[in-house]
PDB file of C-alpha atoms in Angstrom:
ATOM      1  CA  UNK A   9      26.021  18.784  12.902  1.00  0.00           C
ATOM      2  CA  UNK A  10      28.647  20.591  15.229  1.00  0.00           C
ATOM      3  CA  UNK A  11      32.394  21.922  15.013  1.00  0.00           C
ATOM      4  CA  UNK A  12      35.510  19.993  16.294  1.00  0.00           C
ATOM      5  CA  UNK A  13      38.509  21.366  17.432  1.00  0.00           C
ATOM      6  CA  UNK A  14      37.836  24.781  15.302  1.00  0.00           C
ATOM      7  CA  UNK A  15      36.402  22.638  12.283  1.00  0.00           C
ATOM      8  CA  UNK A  16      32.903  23.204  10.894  1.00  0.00           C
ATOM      9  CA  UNK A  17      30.358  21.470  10.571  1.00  0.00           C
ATOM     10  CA  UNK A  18      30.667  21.262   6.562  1.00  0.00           C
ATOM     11  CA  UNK A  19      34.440  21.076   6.721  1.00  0.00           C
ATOM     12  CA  UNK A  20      33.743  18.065   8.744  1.00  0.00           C
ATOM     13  CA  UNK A  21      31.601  16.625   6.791  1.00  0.00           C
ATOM     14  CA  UNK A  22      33.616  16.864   3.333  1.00  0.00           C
ATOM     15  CA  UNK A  23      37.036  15.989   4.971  1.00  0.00           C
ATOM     16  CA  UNK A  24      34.918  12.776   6.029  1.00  0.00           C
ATOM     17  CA  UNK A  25      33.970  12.421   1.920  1.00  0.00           C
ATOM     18  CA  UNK A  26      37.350  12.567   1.038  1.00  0.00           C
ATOM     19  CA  UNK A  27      38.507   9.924   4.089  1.00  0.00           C
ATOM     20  CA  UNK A  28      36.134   7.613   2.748  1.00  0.00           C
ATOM     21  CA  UNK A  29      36.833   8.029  -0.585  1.00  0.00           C
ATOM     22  CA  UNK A  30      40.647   7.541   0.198  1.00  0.00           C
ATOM     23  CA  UNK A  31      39.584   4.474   1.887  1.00  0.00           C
ATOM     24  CA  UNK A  32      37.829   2.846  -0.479  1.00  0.00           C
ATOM     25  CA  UNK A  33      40.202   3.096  -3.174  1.00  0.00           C
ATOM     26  CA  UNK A  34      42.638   0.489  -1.301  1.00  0.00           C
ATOM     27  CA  UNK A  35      42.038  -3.127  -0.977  1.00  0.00           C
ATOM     28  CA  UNK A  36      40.337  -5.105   1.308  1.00  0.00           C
ATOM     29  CA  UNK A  37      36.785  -6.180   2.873  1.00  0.00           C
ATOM     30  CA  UNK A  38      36.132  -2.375   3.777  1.00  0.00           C
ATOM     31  CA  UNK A  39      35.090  -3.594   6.779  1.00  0.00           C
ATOM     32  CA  UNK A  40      32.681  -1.416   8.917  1.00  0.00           C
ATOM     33  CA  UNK A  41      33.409  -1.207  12.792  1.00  0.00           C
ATOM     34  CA  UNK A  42      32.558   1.491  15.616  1.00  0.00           C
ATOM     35  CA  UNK A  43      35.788   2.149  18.187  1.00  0.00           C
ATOM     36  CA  UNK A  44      35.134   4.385  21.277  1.00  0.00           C
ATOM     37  CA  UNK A  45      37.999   7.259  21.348  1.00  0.00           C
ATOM     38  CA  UNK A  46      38.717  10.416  23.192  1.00  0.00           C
ATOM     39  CA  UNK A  47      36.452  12.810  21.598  1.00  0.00           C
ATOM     40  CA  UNK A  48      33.740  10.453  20.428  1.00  0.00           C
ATOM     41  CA  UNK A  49      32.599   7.266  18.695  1.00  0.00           C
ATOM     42  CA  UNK A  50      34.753   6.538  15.535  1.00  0.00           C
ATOM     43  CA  UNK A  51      33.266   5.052  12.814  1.00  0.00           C
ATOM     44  CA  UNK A  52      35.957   2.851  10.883  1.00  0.00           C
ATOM     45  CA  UNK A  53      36.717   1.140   7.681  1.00  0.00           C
ATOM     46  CA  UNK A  54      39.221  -1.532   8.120  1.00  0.00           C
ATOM     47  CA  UNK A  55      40.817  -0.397  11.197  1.00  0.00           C
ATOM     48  CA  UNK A  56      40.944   3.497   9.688  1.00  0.00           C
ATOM     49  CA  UNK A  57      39.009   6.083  11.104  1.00  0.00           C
ATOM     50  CA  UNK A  58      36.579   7.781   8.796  1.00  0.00           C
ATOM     51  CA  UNK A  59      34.791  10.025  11.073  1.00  0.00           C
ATOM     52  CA  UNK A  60      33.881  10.774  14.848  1.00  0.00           C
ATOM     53  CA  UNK A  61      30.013  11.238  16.111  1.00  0.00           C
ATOM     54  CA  UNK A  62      30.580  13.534  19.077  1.00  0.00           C
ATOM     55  CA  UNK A  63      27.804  14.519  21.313  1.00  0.00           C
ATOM     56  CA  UNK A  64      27.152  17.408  19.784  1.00  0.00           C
ATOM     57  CA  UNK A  65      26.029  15.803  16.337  1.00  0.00           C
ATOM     58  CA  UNK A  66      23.333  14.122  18.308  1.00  0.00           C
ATOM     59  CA  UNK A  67      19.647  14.652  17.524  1.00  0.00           C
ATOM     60  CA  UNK A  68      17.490  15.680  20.222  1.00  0.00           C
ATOM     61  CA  UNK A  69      14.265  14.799  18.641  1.00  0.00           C
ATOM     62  CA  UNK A  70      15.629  11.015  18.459  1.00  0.00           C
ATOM     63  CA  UNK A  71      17.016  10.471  22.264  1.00  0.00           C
ATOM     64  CA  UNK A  72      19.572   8.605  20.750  1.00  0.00           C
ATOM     65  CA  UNK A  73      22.779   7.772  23.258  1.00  0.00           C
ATOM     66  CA  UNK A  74      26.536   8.408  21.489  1.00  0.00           C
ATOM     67  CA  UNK A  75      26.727   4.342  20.913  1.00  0.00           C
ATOM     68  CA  UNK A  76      23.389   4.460  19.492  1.00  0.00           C
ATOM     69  CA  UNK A  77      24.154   7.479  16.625  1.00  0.00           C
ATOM     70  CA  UNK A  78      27.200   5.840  15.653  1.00  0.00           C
ATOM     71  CA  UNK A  79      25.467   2.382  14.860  1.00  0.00           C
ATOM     72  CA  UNK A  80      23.367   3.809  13.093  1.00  0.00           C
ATOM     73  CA  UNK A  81      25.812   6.087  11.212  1.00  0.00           C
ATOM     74  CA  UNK A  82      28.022   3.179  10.993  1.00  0.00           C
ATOM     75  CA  UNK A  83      24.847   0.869   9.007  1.00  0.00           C
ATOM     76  CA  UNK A  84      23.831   3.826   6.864  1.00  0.00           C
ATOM     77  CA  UNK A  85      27.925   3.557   6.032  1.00  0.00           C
ATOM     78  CA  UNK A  86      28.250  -0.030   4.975  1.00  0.00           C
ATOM     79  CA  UNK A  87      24.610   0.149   3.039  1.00  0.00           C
ATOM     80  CA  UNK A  88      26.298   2.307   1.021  1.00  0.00           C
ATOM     81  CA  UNK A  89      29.518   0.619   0.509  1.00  0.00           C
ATOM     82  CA  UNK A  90      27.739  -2.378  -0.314  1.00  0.00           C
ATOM     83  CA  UNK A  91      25.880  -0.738  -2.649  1.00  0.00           C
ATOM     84  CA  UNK A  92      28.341   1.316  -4.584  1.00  0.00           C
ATOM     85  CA  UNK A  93      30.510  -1.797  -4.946  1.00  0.00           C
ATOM     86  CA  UNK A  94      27.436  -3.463  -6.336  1.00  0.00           C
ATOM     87  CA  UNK A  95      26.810  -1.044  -8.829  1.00  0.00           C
ATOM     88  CA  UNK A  96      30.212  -1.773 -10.426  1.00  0.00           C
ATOM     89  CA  UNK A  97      29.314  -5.411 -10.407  1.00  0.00           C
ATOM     90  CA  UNK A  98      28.792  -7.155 -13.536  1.00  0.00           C
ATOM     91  CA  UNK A  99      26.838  -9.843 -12.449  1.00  0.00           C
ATOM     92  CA  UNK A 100      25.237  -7.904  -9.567  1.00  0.00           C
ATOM     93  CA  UNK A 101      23.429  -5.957 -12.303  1.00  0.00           C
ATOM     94  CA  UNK A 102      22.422  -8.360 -14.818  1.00  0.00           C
ATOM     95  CA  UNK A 103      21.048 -10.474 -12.162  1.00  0.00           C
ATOM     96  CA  UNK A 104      19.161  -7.138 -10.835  1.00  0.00           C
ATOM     97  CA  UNK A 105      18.409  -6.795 -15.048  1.00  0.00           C
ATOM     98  CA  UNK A 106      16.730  -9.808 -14.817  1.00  0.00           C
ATOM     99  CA  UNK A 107      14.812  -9.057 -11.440  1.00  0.00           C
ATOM    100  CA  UNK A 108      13.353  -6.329 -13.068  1.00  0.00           C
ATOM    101  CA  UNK A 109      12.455  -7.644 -16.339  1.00  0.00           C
ATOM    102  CA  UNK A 110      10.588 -11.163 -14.448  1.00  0.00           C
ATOM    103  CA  UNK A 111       8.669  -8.247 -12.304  1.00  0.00           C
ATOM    104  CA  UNK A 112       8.017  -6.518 -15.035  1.00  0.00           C
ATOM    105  CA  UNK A 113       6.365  -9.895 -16.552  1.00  0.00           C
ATOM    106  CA  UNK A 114       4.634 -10.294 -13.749  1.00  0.00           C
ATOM    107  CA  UNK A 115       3.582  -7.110 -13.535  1.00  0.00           C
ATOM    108  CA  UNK A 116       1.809  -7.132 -16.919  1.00  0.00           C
ATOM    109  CA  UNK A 117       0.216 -10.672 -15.664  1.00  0.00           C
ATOM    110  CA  UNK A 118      -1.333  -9.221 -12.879  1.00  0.00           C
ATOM    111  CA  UNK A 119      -3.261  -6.396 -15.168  1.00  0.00           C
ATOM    112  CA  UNK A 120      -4.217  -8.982 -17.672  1.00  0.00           C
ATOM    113  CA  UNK A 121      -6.279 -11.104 -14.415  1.00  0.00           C
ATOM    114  CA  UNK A 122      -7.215  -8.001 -12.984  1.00  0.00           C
ATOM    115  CA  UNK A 123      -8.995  -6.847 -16.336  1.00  0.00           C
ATOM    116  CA  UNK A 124     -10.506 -10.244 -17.226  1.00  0.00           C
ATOM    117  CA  UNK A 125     -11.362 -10.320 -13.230  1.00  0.00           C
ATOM    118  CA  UNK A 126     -13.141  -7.105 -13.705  1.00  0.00           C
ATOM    119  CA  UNK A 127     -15.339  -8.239 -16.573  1.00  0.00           C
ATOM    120  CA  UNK A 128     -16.276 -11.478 -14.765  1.00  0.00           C
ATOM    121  CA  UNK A 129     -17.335  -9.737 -11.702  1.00  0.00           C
ATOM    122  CA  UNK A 130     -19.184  -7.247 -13.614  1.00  0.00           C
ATOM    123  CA  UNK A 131     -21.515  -9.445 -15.475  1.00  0.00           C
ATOM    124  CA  UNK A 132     -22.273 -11.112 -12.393  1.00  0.00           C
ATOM    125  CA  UNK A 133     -23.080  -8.308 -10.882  1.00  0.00           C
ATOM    126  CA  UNK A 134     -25.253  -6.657 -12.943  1.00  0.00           C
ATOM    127  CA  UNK A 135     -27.200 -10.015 -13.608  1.00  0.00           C
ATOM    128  CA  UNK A 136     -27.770 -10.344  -9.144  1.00  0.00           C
ATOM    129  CA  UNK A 137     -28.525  -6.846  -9.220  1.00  0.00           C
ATOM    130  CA  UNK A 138     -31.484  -7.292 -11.907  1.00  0.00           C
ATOM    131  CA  UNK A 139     -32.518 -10.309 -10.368  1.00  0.00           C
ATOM    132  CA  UNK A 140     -33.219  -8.680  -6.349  1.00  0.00           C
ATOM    133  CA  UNK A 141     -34.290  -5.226  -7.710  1.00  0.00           C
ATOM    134  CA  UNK A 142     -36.901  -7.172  -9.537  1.00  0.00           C
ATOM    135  CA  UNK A 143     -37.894  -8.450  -6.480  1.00  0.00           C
ATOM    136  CA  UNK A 144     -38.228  -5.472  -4.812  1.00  0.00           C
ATOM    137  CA  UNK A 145     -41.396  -4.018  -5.090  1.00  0.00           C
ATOM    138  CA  UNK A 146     -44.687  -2.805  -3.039  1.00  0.00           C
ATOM    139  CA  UNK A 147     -47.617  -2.545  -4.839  1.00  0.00           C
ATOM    140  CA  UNK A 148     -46.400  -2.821  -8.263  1.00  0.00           C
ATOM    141  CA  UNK A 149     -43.791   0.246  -7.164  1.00  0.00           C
ATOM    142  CA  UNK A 150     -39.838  -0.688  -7.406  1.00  0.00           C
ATOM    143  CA  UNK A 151     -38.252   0.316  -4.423  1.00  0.00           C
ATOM    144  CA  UNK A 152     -34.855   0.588  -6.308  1.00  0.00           C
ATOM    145  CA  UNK A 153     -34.386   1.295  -9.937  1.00  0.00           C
ATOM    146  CA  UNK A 154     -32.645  -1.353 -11.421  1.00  0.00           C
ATOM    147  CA  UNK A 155     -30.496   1.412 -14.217  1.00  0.00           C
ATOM    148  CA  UNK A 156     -29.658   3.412 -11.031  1.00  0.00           C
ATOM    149  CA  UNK A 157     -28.763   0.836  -9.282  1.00  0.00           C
ATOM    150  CA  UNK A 158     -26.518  -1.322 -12.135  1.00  0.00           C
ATOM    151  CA  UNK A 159     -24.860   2.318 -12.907  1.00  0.00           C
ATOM    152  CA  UNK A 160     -23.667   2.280  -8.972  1.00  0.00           C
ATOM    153  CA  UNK A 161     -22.501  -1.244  -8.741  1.00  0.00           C
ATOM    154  CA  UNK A 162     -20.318  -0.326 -12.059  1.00  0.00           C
ATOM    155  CA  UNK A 163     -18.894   2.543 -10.526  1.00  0.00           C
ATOM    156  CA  UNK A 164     -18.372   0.927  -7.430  1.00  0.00           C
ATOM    157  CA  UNK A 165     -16.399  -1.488  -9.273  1.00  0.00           C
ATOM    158  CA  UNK A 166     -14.455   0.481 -11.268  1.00  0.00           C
ATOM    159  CA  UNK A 167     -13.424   2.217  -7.977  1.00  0.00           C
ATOM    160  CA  UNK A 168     -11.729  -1.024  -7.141  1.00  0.00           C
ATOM    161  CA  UNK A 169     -10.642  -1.888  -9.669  1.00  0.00           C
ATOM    162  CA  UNK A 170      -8.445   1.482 -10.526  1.00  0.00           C
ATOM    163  CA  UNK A 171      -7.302   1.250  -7.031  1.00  0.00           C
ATOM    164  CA  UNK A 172      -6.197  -2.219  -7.682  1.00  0.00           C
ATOM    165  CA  UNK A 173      -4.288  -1.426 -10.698  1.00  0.00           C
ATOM    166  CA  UNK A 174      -2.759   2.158  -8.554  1.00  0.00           C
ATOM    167  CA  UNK A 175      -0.925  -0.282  -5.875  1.00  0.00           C
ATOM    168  CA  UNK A 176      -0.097  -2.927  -8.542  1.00  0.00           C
ATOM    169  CA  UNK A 177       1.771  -0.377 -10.460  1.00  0.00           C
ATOM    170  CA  UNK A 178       3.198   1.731  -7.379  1.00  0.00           C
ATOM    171  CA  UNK A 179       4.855  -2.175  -6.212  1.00  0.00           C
ATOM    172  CA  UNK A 180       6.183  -2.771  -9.315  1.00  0.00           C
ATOM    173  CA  UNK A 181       7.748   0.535  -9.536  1.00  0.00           C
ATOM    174  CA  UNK A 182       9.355   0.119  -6.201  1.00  0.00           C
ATOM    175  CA  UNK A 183      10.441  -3.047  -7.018  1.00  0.00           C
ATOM    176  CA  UNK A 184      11.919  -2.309 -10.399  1.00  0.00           C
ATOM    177  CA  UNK A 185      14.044   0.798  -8.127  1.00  0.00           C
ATOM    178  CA  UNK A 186      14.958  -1.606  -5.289  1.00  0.00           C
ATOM    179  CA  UNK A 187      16.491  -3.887  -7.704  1.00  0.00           C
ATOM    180  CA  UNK A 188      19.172  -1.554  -8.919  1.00  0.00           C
ATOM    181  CA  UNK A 189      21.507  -0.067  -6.176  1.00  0.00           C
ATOM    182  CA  UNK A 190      21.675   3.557  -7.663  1.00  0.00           C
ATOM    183  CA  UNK A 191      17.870   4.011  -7.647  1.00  0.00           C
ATOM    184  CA  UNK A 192      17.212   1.223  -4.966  1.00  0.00           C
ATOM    185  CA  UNK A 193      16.668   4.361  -2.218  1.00  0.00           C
ATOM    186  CA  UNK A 194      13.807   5.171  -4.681  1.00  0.00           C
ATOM    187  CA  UNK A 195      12.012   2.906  -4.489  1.00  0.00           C
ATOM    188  CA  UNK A 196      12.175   1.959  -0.588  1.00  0.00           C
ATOM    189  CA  UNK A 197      11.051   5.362   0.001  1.00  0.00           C
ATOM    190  CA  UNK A 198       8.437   4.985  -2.728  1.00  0.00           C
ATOM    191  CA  UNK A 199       7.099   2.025  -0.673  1.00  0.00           C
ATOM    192  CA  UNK A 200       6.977   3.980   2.310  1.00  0.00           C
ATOM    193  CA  UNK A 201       5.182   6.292   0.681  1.00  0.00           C
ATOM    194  CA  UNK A 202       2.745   3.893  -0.622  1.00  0.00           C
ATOM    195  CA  UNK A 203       2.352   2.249   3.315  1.00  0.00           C
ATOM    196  CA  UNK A 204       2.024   5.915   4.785  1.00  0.00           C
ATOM    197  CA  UNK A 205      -1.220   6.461   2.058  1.00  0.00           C
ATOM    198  CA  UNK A 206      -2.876   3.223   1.923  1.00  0.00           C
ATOM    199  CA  UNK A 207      -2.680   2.764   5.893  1.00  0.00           C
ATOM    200  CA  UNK A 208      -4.970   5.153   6.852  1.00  0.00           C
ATOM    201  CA  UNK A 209      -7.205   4.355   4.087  1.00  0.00           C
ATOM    202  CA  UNK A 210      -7.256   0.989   5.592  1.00  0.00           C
ATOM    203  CA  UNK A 211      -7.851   1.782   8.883  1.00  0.00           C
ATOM    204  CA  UNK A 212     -10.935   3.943   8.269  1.00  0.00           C
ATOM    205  CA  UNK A 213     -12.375   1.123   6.366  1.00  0.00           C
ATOM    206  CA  UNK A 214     -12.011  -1.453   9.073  1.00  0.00           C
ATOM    207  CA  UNK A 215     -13.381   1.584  11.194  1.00  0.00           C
ATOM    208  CA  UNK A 216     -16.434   1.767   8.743  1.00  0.00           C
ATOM    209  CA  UNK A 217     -17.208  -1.959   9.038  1.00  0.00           C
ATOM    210  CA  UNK A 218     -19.801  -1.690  11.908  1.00  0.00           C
ATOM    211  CA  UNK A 219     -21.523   0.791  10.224  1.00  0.00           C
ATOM    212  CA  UNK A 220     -21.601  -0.821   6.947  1.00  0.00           C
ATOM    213  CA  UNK A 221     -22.599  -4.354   8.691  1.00  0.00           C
ATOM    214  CA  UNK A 222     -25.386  -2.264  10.086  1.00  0.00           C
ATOM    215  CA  UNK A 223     -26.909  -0.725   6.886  1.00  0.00           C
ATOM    216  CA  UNK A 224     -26.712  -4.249   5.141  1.00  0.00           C
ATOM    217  CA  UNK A 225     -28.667  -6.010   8.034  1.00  0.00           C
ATOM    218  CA  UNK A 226     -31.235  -2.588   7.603  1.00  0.00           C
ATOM    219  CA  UNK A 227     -31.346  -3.578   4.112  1.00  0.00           C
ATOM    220  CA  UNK A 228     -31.640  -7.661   4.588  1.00  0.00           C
ATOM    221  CA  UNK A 229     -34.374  -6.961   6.732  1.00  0.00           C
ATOM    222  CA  UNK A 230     -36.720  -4.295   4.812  1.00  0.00           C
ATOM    223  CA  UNK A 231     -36.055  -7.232   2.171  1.00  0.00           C
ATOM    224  CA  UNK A 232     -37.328  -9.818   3.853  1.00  0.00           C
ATOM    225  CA  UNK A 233     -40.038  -7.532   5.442  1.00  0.00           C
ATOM    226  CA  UNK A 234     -41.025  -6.790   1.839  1.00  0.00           C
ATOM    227  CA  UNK A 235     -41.023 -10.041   0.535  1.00  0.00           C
ATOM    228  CA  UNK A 236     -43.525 -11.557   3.503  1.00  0.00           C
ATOM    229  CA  UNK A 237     -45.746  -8.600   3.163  1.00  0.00           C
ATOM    230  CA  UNK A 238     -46.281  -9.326  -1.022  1.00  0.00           C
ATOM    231  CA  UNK A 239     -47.050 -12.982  -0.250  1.00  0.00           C
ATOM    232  CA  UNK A 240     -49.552 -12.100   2.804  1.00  0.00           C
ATOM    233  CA  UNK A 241     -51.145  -9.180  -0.206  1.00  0.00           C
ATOM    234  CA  UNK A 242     -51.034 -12.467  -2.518  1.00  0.00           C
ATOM    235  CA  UNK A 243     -52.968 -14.322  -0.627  1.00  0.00           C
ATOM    236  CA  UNK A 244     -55.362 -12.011   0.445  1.00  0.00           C
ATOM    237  CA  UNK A 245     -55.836 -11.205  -3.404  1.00  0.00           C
ATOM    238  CA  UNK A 246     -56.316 -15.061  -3.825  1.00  0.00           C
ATOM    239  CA  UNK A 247     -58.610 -15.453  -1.138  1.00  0.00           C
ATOM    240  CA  UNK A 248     -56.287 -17.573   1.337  1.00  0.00           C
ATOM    241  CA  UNK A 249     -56.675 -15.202   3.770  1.00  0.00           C
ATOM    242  CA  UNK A 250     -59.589 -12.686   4.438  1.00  0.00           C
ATOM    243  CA  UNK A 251     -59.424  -9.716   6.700  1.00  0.00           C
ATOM    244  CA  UNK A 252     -62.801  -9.066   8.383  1.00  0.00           C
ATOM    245  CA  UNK A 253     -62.421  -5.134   8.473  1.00  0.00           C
ATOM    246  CA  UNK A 254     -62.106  -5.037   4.864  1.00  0.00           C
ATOM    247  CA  UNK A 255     -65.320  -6.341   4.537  1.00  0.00           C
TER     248      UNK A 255
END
């Protein structure tokens, strides 16, 4: 981010490549360690200095401290040792192979239920919403038509259910990514992605809640006012009940 001692920025930043490269190439844990010095933090592997975070490569928009940037710098650096050696790991990758492949497995579980799911709920469905809308009526006039009203619920459903299958795939995905060390960055910023879309969603739906509670108690009621005011008309049909200014 800044020049030391007459050396760029990018100078700095490739003679730090090559430093780690170098360092890597010899044996040993490649340990990962932060040492204070005289012009900054060094960041270390195994005792070796890689590179120095000076106060000038500090980011203003975090209000990090020195110590702070280095950690950090210093965990971004061992992520990625860890993960480079694991990519030349045998083992490492068939036992990410096989992650990927029992997700995968899963994966195509999870659509199968969420289909046969679908076509449960839908029947259902359908057959309640036949069985209030025929209930709804005022003299002899349906206050909802049942086709219009079947046609919603199915899109309503389908809504879900495409939704459903959206996040199922998008996890997958991210976990198929995350398994592998050269694609696992991938996916975790895949799932971030995911978290940053759905959230809000989420939050304006447990927003909406209220109002929806509302309309369905609106609804519950005009039902139940609709239903006492056909059997009061039954009975004054039947002659249960007579009403002296209809006379």
């Amino acid at each position: 981010r800044s020049s030391l001692l007459g050396v760029s920025a990018l100078d700095r930043s490739k003679r730090a490549h090559t430093r780690i490269h170098a360092q890597l190439e010899l044996s040993g844990p490649h340990a990962v360690s932060v040492k204070e010095g005289a012009l900054g933090m060094e960041v270390q592997i195994n005792g070796g200095t890689s590179f120095v975070v000076t106060p000038g490569d500090l980011d203003p928009a975090r209000e990090d401290t020195l110590e702070q940037a280095a950690q950090r710098a210093a965990a971004a650096l061992a992520i990625a040792i860890g993960e480079s050696a694991e990519s030349r790991n045998v083992e490492a990758l068939s036992r990410a192979l096989a992650l990927a492949l029992g997700g995968t497995v899963l994966y195509c579980v999870l659509l199968w239920v969420a289909a046969r799911t679908r076509r449960a709920l839908l029947g259902q469905l359908v057959a309640l919403t036949h069985r209030h809308t025929a209930k709804l009526h005022v003299g002899g006039v349906a206050l909802l038509q049942r086709e219009r009203l079947t046609r919603f619920v199915q899109l309503m459903l389908t809504l879900v259910y495409r939704l459903v299958l959206v996040l199922i795939t998008v996890e997958w995905l991210s976990f198929a990514l995350r398994s592998f060390p050269f694609t696992r960055a991938w996916g975790e910023s895949l799932n971030g992605y995911l978290l940053s879309l759905v959230m809000p969603i989420f939050t304006q739906a447990i927003e909406a809640i209220p109002e929806l509670l509302t309309a369905l108690l609106i609804f519950y009621l005009a039902y139940l006012f609709t239903q006492a005011l056909g059997r009061f008309f039954d009975r004054v049909q039947s002659g249960g009940v007579r009403l002296q200014w209809l006379d």
